[in-house]
Coordinates of C-alpha atoms in Angstrom, one line a residue:
M226 CA -11.1 -0.8 62.5
H227 CA -13.0 1.6 60.7
H228 CA -12.8 5.0 62.1
N229 CA -15.4 7.9 61.3
F230 CA -13.5 11.6 61.2
Q231 CA -15.6 14.6 61.6
F232 CA -14.1 17.9 59.8
V233 CA -14.7 21.0 61.1
P234 CA -16.0 23.7 58.8
K235 CA -13.7 26.3 58.0
Y236 CA -16.2 29.2 59.5
K237 CA -15.7 27.1 63.0
M238 CA -12.2 26.8 62.6
K239 CA -11.6 30.5 62.0
K240 CA -14.0 31.7 64.9
L241 CA -11.5 28.8 67.2
A242 CA -8.5 30.6 66.0
L243 CA -9.7 33.9 66.7
T244 CA -11.0 32.8 70.3
I245 CA -7.5 31.0 71.2
L246 CA -5.7 34.4 69.9
C247 CA -8.0 36.3 72.0
L248 CA -7.3 34.2 75.1
I249 CA -3.6 34.2 74.3
I250 CA -3.9 38.1 74.3
C251 CA -5.8 38.3 77.3
A252 CA -3.4 36.1 79.6
T253 CA -0.3 38.2 77.8
I254 CA -1.8 41.4 79.3
N255 CA -3.1 39.7 82.7
A256 CA 0.6 38.5 83.0
Q257 CA 1.8 41.8 82.0
Q258 CA -0.3 43.4 85.2
S259 CA 0.9 41.0 87.4
F260 CA 4.4 42.2 87.2
I261 CA 3.1 45.9 87.6
P262 CA 4.4 47.0 91.0
N263 CA 2.1 48.7 93.5
N264 CA 1.9 52.4 93.0
P265 CA 3.0 53.3 96.3
F266 CA 1.6 56.9 96.2
S267 CA -1.9 55.5 95.3
Q268 CA -2.8 55.9 99.3
Y269 CA -2.0 59.2 99.2
K270 CA -4.5 62.1 98.2
E271 CA -3.6 65.5 97.0
G272 CA -4.1 68.0 99.4
V273 CA -3.5 66.0 102.7
S274 CA -0.6 68.1 104.5
D275 CA 3.2 67.1 104.5
S276 CA 2.1 63.4 103.1
I277 CA 4.9 63.7 100.3
S278 CA 8.1 65.2 100.1
V279 CA 10.5 65.9 97.8
S280 CA 14.4 66.3 97.6
L281 CA 17.4 66.1 95.5
I282 CA 20.3 64.3 96.5
T283 CA 24.2 65.3 95.8
Y284 CA 26.7 63.2 95.9
Y285 CA 30.1 64.7 95.8
P286 CA 32.9 63.4 93.6
G287 CA 34.3 59.8 94.2
S288 CA 38.2 58.4 93.5
M289 CA 36.9 56.4 90.6
I290 CA 37.1 57.6 86.9
Y291 CA 33.0 57.9 86.4
E292 CA 32.7 59.3 90.1
L293 CA 34.7 62.4 89.5
Y294 CA 31.5 64.6 88.5
G295 CA 29.5 63.2 91.5
H296 CA 26.2 61.8 91.4
A297 CA 22.5 63.0 91.6
G298 CA 19.4 61.3 92.7
I299 CA 15.9 62.5 93.7
K300 CA 13.8 61.3 96.4
I301 CA 10.4 60.8 97.4
G302 CA 9.8 61.0 100.9
F303 CA 6.9 59.8 103.2
A304 CA 5.3 61.1 106.3
N305 CA 6.8 57.9 108.1
G306 CA 10.3 58.6 107.4
S307 CA 10.4 56.0 104.6
G308 CA 11.1 56.6 100.7
I309 CA 12.1 56.2 97.3
L310 CA 15.3 57.2 95.6
Y311 CA 15.7 57.4 92.3
N312 CA 18.6 57.1 90.3
Y313 CA 18.8 57.8 87.1
G314 CA 22.5 56.7 86.8
I315 CA 22.3 53.0 86.3
F316 CA 24.3 50.8 83.9
D317 CA 24.9 47.2 83.8
F318 CA 28.6 46.6 82.8
N319 CA 28.0 43.1 82.1
S320 CA 25.5 43.7 79.4
P321 CA 26.5 42.1 75.9
N322 CA 29.1 44.3 74.0
F323 CA 28.6 47.4 76.7
L324 CA 32.1 48.8 76.2
Y325 CA 31.5 48.6 72.2
R326 CA 28.3 50.1 72.6
F327 CA 29.4 52.8 75.2
I328 CA 31.9 54.2 72.6
K329 CA 29.5 54.0 69.4
G330 CA 27.0 56.1 71.7
E331 CA 24.4 53.3 72.3
T332 CA 25.0 54.1 76.2
D333 CA 21.4 52.8 77.2
Y334 CA 21.3 53.9 81.2
M335 CA 18.1 53.2 83.3
V336 CA 16.0 54.7 86.0
K337 CA 15.6 52.8 89.2
G338 CA 13.7 53.3 92.4
Y339 CA 15.3 52.1 95.6
S340 CA 14.4 52.0 99.4
T341 CA 16.1 55.0 101.0
D342 CA 17.6 52.5 103.1
Y343 CA 20.3 52.3 100.4
L344 CA 20.8 56.2 99.9
L345 CA 24.0 56.3 101.8
R346 CA 25.4 53.1 100.6
G347 CA 28.5 52.9 98.9
Y348 CA 29.4 56.3 99.4
T349 CA 31.5 56.4 102.3
G350 CA 33.5 59.1 102.9
R351 CA 32.0 61.0 100.2
R352 CA 30.1 64.3 101.1
V353 CA 26.3 64.1 100.6
I354 CA 23.6 66.6 100.8
E355 CA 19.8 66.7 100.7
Q356 CA 17.8 69.8 99.5
V357 CA 14.0 69.4 100.7
L358 CA 12.1 71.3 98.0
N359 CA 9.3 73.8 98.9
L360 CA 6.8 72.0 96.9
S361 CA 3.2 72.0 97.1
Q362 CA 1.3 68.8 98.2
R363 CA 0.1 68.7 94.2
Q364 CA 3.3 69.4 92.9
A365 CA 5.3 66.8 95.1
Y366 CA 2.3 64.3 94.2
Y367 CA 2.8 65.4 90.4
A368 CA 6.7 64.4 90.9
A369 CA 6.1 61.2 92.7
E370 CA 3.3 59.9 90.1
Y371 CA 5.9 60.9 87.2
L372 CA 9.1 59.2 88.9
Y373 CA 6.8 55.8 89.2
N374 CA 5.9 55.9 85.8
E375 CA 9.5 56.7 84.4
A376 CA 11.0 53.8 86.6
L377 CA 8.4 51.2 85.1
P378 CA 10.7 48.6 83.3
W379 CA 9.2 49.4 80.0
N380 CA 9.9 53.0 80.4
A381 CA 12.9 53.0 82.6
T382 CA 16.3 52.8 80.0
Y383 CA 16.9 55.9 77.9
R384 CA 19.8 57.0 76.1
Y385 CA 22.5 58.4 78.3
N386 CA 24.4 61.6 77.2
Y387 CA 26.9 62.7 79.2
V388 CA 26.8 66.2 79.2
L389 CA 23.2 66.8 77.9
D390 CA 21.2 63.8 79.3
N391 CA 22.5 62.5 82.5
C392 CA 22.1 61.7 86.1
S393 CA 21.9 65.4 86.7
T394 CA 19.9 66.9 83.8
R395 CA 16.9 64.3 84.7
P396 CA 16.5 65.2 88.2
R397 CA 16.6 68.7 86.9
D398 CA 13.8 68.3 84.4
V399 CA 11.5 66.6 86.7
I400 CA 11.7 69.4 89.3
E401 CA 11.1 71.9 86.2
L402 CA 8.0 70.1 85.2
A403 CA 6.7 69.5 89.0
T404 CA 6.9 73.3 89.5
G405 CA 5.5 74.0 85.9
G406 CA 8.4 75.6 84.5
T407 CA 8.4 78.7 86.6
I408 CA 12.2 78.1 88.3
Q409 CA 14.2 81.2 88.1
Y410 CA 17.7 80.4 88.3
P411 CA 20.3 83.2 89.6
P412 CA 21.9 85.2 86.9
M413 CA 25.3 83.1 85.6
Q414 CA 28.4 84.7 87.0
D415 CA 31.2 83.8 84.9
T416 CA 31.0 82.2 80.9
T417 CA 32.4 78.6 80.6
T418 CA 32.4 75.7 78.5
F419 CA 31.8 72.2 78.5
R420 CA 35.4 71.1 78.6
K421 CA 36.6 73.8 81.0
I422 CA 34.2 72.5 83.7
M423 CA 35.5 69.1 82.9
H424 CA 39.1 70.0 83.1
H425 CA 38.1 71.3 86.8
Y426 CA 36.7 68.1 88.2
N427 CA 39.4 65.7 86.4
A428 CA 42.3 68.2 87.3
N429 CA 44.0 65.7 89.5
Y430 CA 43.8 63.0 86.8
A431 CA 46.2 64.0 84.3
W432 CA 45.2 60.8 81.8
S433 CA 41.5 61.4 82.3
Q434 CA 41.8 64.8 81.1
F435 CA 43.9 63.7 78.4
G436 CA 41.4 61.5 77.0
I437 CA 38.6 63.8 77.0
D438 CA 40.8 66.0 75.1
L439 CA 41.6 63.8 72.5
A440 CA 38.2 61.9 72.0
L441 CA 36.0 64.5 72.3
G442 CA 35.9 67.6 69.8
T443 CA 34.6 71.2 69.2
G444 CA 31.3 70.5 70.5
L445 CA 32.9 71.1 74.3
D446 CA 34.3 74.3 73.5
R447 CA 31.2 76.7 73.0
T448 CA 29.9 78.7 75.9
I449 CA 27.3 76.9 77.4
T450 CA 24.3 78.5 79.5
Y451 CA 23.7 78.1 83.4
R452 CA 21.4 75.7 83.0
E453 CA 23.5 73.2 80.7
Q454 CA 26.3 73.6 83.1
M455 CA 23.9 71.8 85.7
F456 CA 25.0 68.2 83.9
V457 CA 27.3 68.5 87.2
P458 CA 25.5 67.9 90.5
M459 CA 27.3 70.0 92.5
I460 CA 26.5 73.0 90.1
L461 CA 23.0 71.9 90.0
M462 CA 22.5 71.6 94.1
Q463 CA 24.0 75.5 93.9
A464 CA 21.6 76.5 91.3
C465 CA 18.7 75.3 92.9
S466 CA 19.6 76.7 96.7
E467 CA 19.9 80.3 95.0
A468 CA 16.4 79.6 92.7
T469 CA 12.9 80.6 93.3
F470 CA 9.7 79.4 91.8
E471 CA 5.8 80.6 91.6
L472 CA 3.8 79.1 94.3
N473 CA 0.4 80.4 94.9
G474 CA 1.1 83.5 92.9
Q475 CA 4.4 84.1 94.9
R476 CA 8.0 83.7 94.2
V477 CA 9.4 81.8 97.0
P478 CA 12.6 79.7 97.4
L479 CA 12.8 76.4 95.4
V480 CA 14.8 74.7 98.9
K481 CA 12.8 74.6 102.0
E482 CA 15.6 72.9 103.9
T483 CA 19.3 71.5 103.5
I484 CA 20.5 68.8 105.4
I485 CA 24.2 67.5 105.4
L486 CA 23.2 63.6 105.3
N487 CA 27.1 62.5 105.1
E488 CA 30.1 64.9 106.2
G489 CA 33.0 65.0 103.9
S490 CA 35.2 67.2 101.7
E491 CA 33.6 69.6 99.6
Q492 CA 36.4 69.1 96.7
G493 CA 35.3 65.3 97.0
N494 CA 37.1 62.1 97.9
I495 CA 39.5 62.3 94.8
L496 CA 43.0 60.7 94.6
P497 CA 46.0 63.4 95.0
P498 CA 47.3 64.7 91.5
T499 CA 49.1 62.5 89.4
P500 CA 53.0 62.6 89.7
R501 CA 54.7 65.1 87.2
W502 CA 57.0 62.5 86.0
A503 CA 53.7 60.1 85.4
T504 CA 51.8 62.8 83.4
P505 CA 51.1 62.9 79.6
M506 CA 53.3 65.7 79.1
C507 CA 56.4 64.0 80.9
I508 CA 55.9 61.1 79.2
F509 CA 55.3 62.5 75.6
S510 CA 58.3 64.6 76.1
I511 CA 60.4 61.7 76.9
L512 CA 58.8 60.1 73.6
L513 CA 60.0 63.0 71.6
A514 CA 63.7 63.2 73.2
I515 CA 63.7 59.7 72.0
T516 CA 62.7 60.4 68.8
I517 CA 65.2 63.0 68.1
T518 CA 68.0 61.2 69.3
I519 CA 67.2 58.3 66.9
S520 CA 66.5 60.7 63.9
I521 CA 69.7 62.4 64.6
F522 CA 71.5 59.0 64.4
D523 CA 69.7 58.1 61.2
C524 CA 70.9 61.0 59.4
R525 CA 74.3 60.8 60.5
R526 CA 73.9 57.4 59.1
K527 CA 71.9 58.1 55.9
K528 CA 69.5 55.2 57.1
V529 CA 66.0 55.1 58.7
S530 CA 65.6 53.0 62.0
R531 CA 62.5 51.1 60.4
W532 CA 61.9 49.2 63.5
F533 CA 61.4 52.8 65.5
D534 CA 59.1 53.8 62.8
T535 CA 57.0 50.6 62.6
I536 CA 56.5 50.7 66.6
M537 CA 55.8 54.5 66.8
Y538 CA 53.4 54.6 63.7
G539 CA 51.9 51.4 64.7
A540 CA 50.8 53.1 67.9
F541 CA 49.7 55.7 66.5
T542 CA 47.6 53.8 63.9
L543 CA 45.4 52.2 66.8
D544 CA 45.2 55.3 68.0
G545 CA 43.6 56.7 64.7
L546 CA 41.4 53.8 64.2
L547 CA 39.7 54.3 67.4
M548 CA 39.8 58.4 66.2
F549 CA 38.2 57.4 63.2
F550 CA 35.6 55.2 64.8
L551 CA 34.6 58.2 67.2
I552 CA 34.3 60.6 64.1
F553 CA 32.8 58.9 61.8
I554 CA 30.4 56.1 63.6
S555 CA 30.1 56.7 66.8
T556 CA 26.7 58.7 67.5
H557 CA 28.0 60.6 70.6
E558 CA 27.4 64.4 69.6
A559 CA 30.7 65.9 71.3
T560 CA 33.4 63.0 69.2
S561 CA 32.7 64.8 66.1
P562 CA 33.7 67.2 64.6
N563 CA 37.5 66.7 66.3
W564 CA 40.6 68.4 64.5
N565 CA 42.6 65.7 66.3
G566 CA 41.9 63.4 63.6
V567 CA 44.0 65.4 61.4
W568 CA 46.9 64.5 63.3
I569 CA 46.2 60.8 64.6
N570 CA 45.0 59.0 62.1
P571 CA 44.4 55.6 60.4
L572 CA 47.0 57.0 57.5
Y573 CA 50.0 56.2 59.6
I574 CA 49.7 52.6 58.8
L575 CA 51.4 53.7 55.9
P576 CA 55.0 54.6 57.3
A577 CA 54.7 51.9 59.5
T578 CA 54.4 49.4 56.9
L579 CA 55.7 51.0 53.8
V580 CA 59.1 51.5 55.5
W581 CA 59.8 47.6 55.1
I582 CA 59.0 48.0 51.3
N583 CA 62.1 49.2 48.9
S584 CA 59.9 49.6 46.0
A585 CA 57.4 52.1 47.9
K586 CA 60.1 54.4 48.5
R587 CA 58.6 57.0 46.4
V588 CA 54.9 56.6 47.7
L589 CA 56.6 56.8 51.0
Y590 CA 58.7 60.1 50.6
F591 CA 55.4 62.0 49.2
Y592 CA 53.6 60.4 52.2
H593 CA 56.1 61.9 54.8
F594 CA 56.1 65.2 52.3
S595 CA 52.6 65.6 52.8
N596 CA 52.6 64.7 56.6
F597 CA 55.0 67.1 57.3
A598 CA 53.0 70.1 55.4
V599 CA 49.8 69.1 57.0
L600 CA 51.1 69.0 60.6
F601 CA 52.9 72.5 60.2
A602 CA 50.1 74.1 59.0
L603 CA 47.9 72.5 61.9
L604 CA 50.4 74.0 64.4
L605 CA 50.6 77.1 63.2
S606 CA 46.8 77.5 62.8
W607 CA 45.6 76.0 65.9
Y608 CA 45.2 79.2 67.5
W609 CA 42.3 80.1 65.3
I610 CA 40.6 76.5 65.1
P611 CA 37.7 76.4 67.3
Q612 CA 38.8 73.5 69.5
V613 CA 41.4 73.6 72.8
A614 CA 44.5 71.5 72.4
H615 CA 45.8 69.4 75.3
P616 CA 49.7 70.6 75.7
A617 CA 50.6 66.8 75.5
F618 CA 49.6 66.6 71.8
L619 CA 52.3 68.9 70.8
P620 CA 55.3 66.4 71.6
L621 CA 53.4 63.7 70.1
I622 CA 52.5 65.5 66.8
L623 CA 56.2 66.5 66.7
C624 CA 57.5 63.5 67.2
S625 CA 55.6 62.5 63.6
V626 CA 56.8 65.5 62.3
V627 CA 60.5 65.0 63.4
R628 CA 60.0 61.2 61.8
S629 CA 58.7 62.8 58.6
V630 CA 61.4 65.2 58.4
N631 CA 63.9 62.7 59.1
Y632 CA 62.7 60.7 56.3
I633 CA 63.0 63.3 53.8
I634 CA 66.4 64.2 54.5
I635 CA 67.6 60.6 54.5
S636 CA 65.9 60.3 51.4
R637 CA 67.6 63.3 49.8
K638 CA 71.1 62.1 50.9
Q639 CA 70.4 58.8 49.5
N640 CA 69.5 60.2 46.3
I641 CA 72.8 62.6 46.0
D642 CA 74.9 59.8 46.8
A643 CA 73.4 57.4 44.3
T644 CA 73.9 60.5 41.6
Q645 CA 77.3 61.0 42.6
K646 CA 78.5 57.2 42.2
Q647 CA 77.1 57.6 38.7

């Protein structure tokens, strides 16, 4: 059978391809638009009295580590009693490589809006305060529109920073935008630092405080402004309660009404203090006592307990690798510079492994001599270093110092004995 094939001219092919491309683009745009949620504020007109209210919601600390600094949200209320609570603290533990990305500094959090029916869900036993802001309807409408756009799927993700850009500073920024930047906060009473504030809220959690002091460096120890202190929701709440702003040419209080939504302790729903015997200081002091005991035994028998050095320095190596990652790879602002990298670093792999290699005695001797000199200088100079050291660092540093001194002494005794035999 004979077929007649009719070829389409090239210019018509280009026209057809262009038409199909346009149709695909239009279909994509329509699909995207179909997923845009209806703007709940479109029915409200500027100037309608009390149609929209804006409130700062403050949640006091909970018992979990990530709840110790409290939480903040911003609520848009409607005249019928309903509303939307915007939460800037949404994260997904189940997202791919969450822990690695968090340590690396790729802390992508989200803002989402929820019905105020969920306002107290999950906060049983925790004190919750609502501060209704004294905004005009124009300002309230602006805040509502801004939050609505922030929570759209393609805008919702932001790069979280635990002290500079978090669930507390974001609501503060929205309020400042809505008031046209006219807010005046009360004068700062006392100077402080990020680390001192963190210590306050981690007071009952000894290991959390130790971890913060180990992982976070000099960036936490500078004196901060009152506005920077507002990374803690309770401090933001207190600042707002005393703040004023310009409204219709007059300076008025920022907060119109304060409502206790949920009773609870002003200290938060935190756990009792870590028992003294379980604190880092106690645990590491015991380790130091064990280290001294073994070192004395080693000196008497003129032989290094290699198994002990491998275990202790091996653990230090693992911590040193994490410290190296935080200082040189992580993009977290507060992890570098960090003076803890001087005494806890990956170089501990040398005494952990070379102690088993007889031909490496000279290299190991040089390492221990250098390690002793560096750590001794660090201890003498830490008063002038612009970074606060946790007290439990001392016994850990001394463990390394004692083992280095132990190796130096034993090596010299062995050399003397060898010389005398000759």
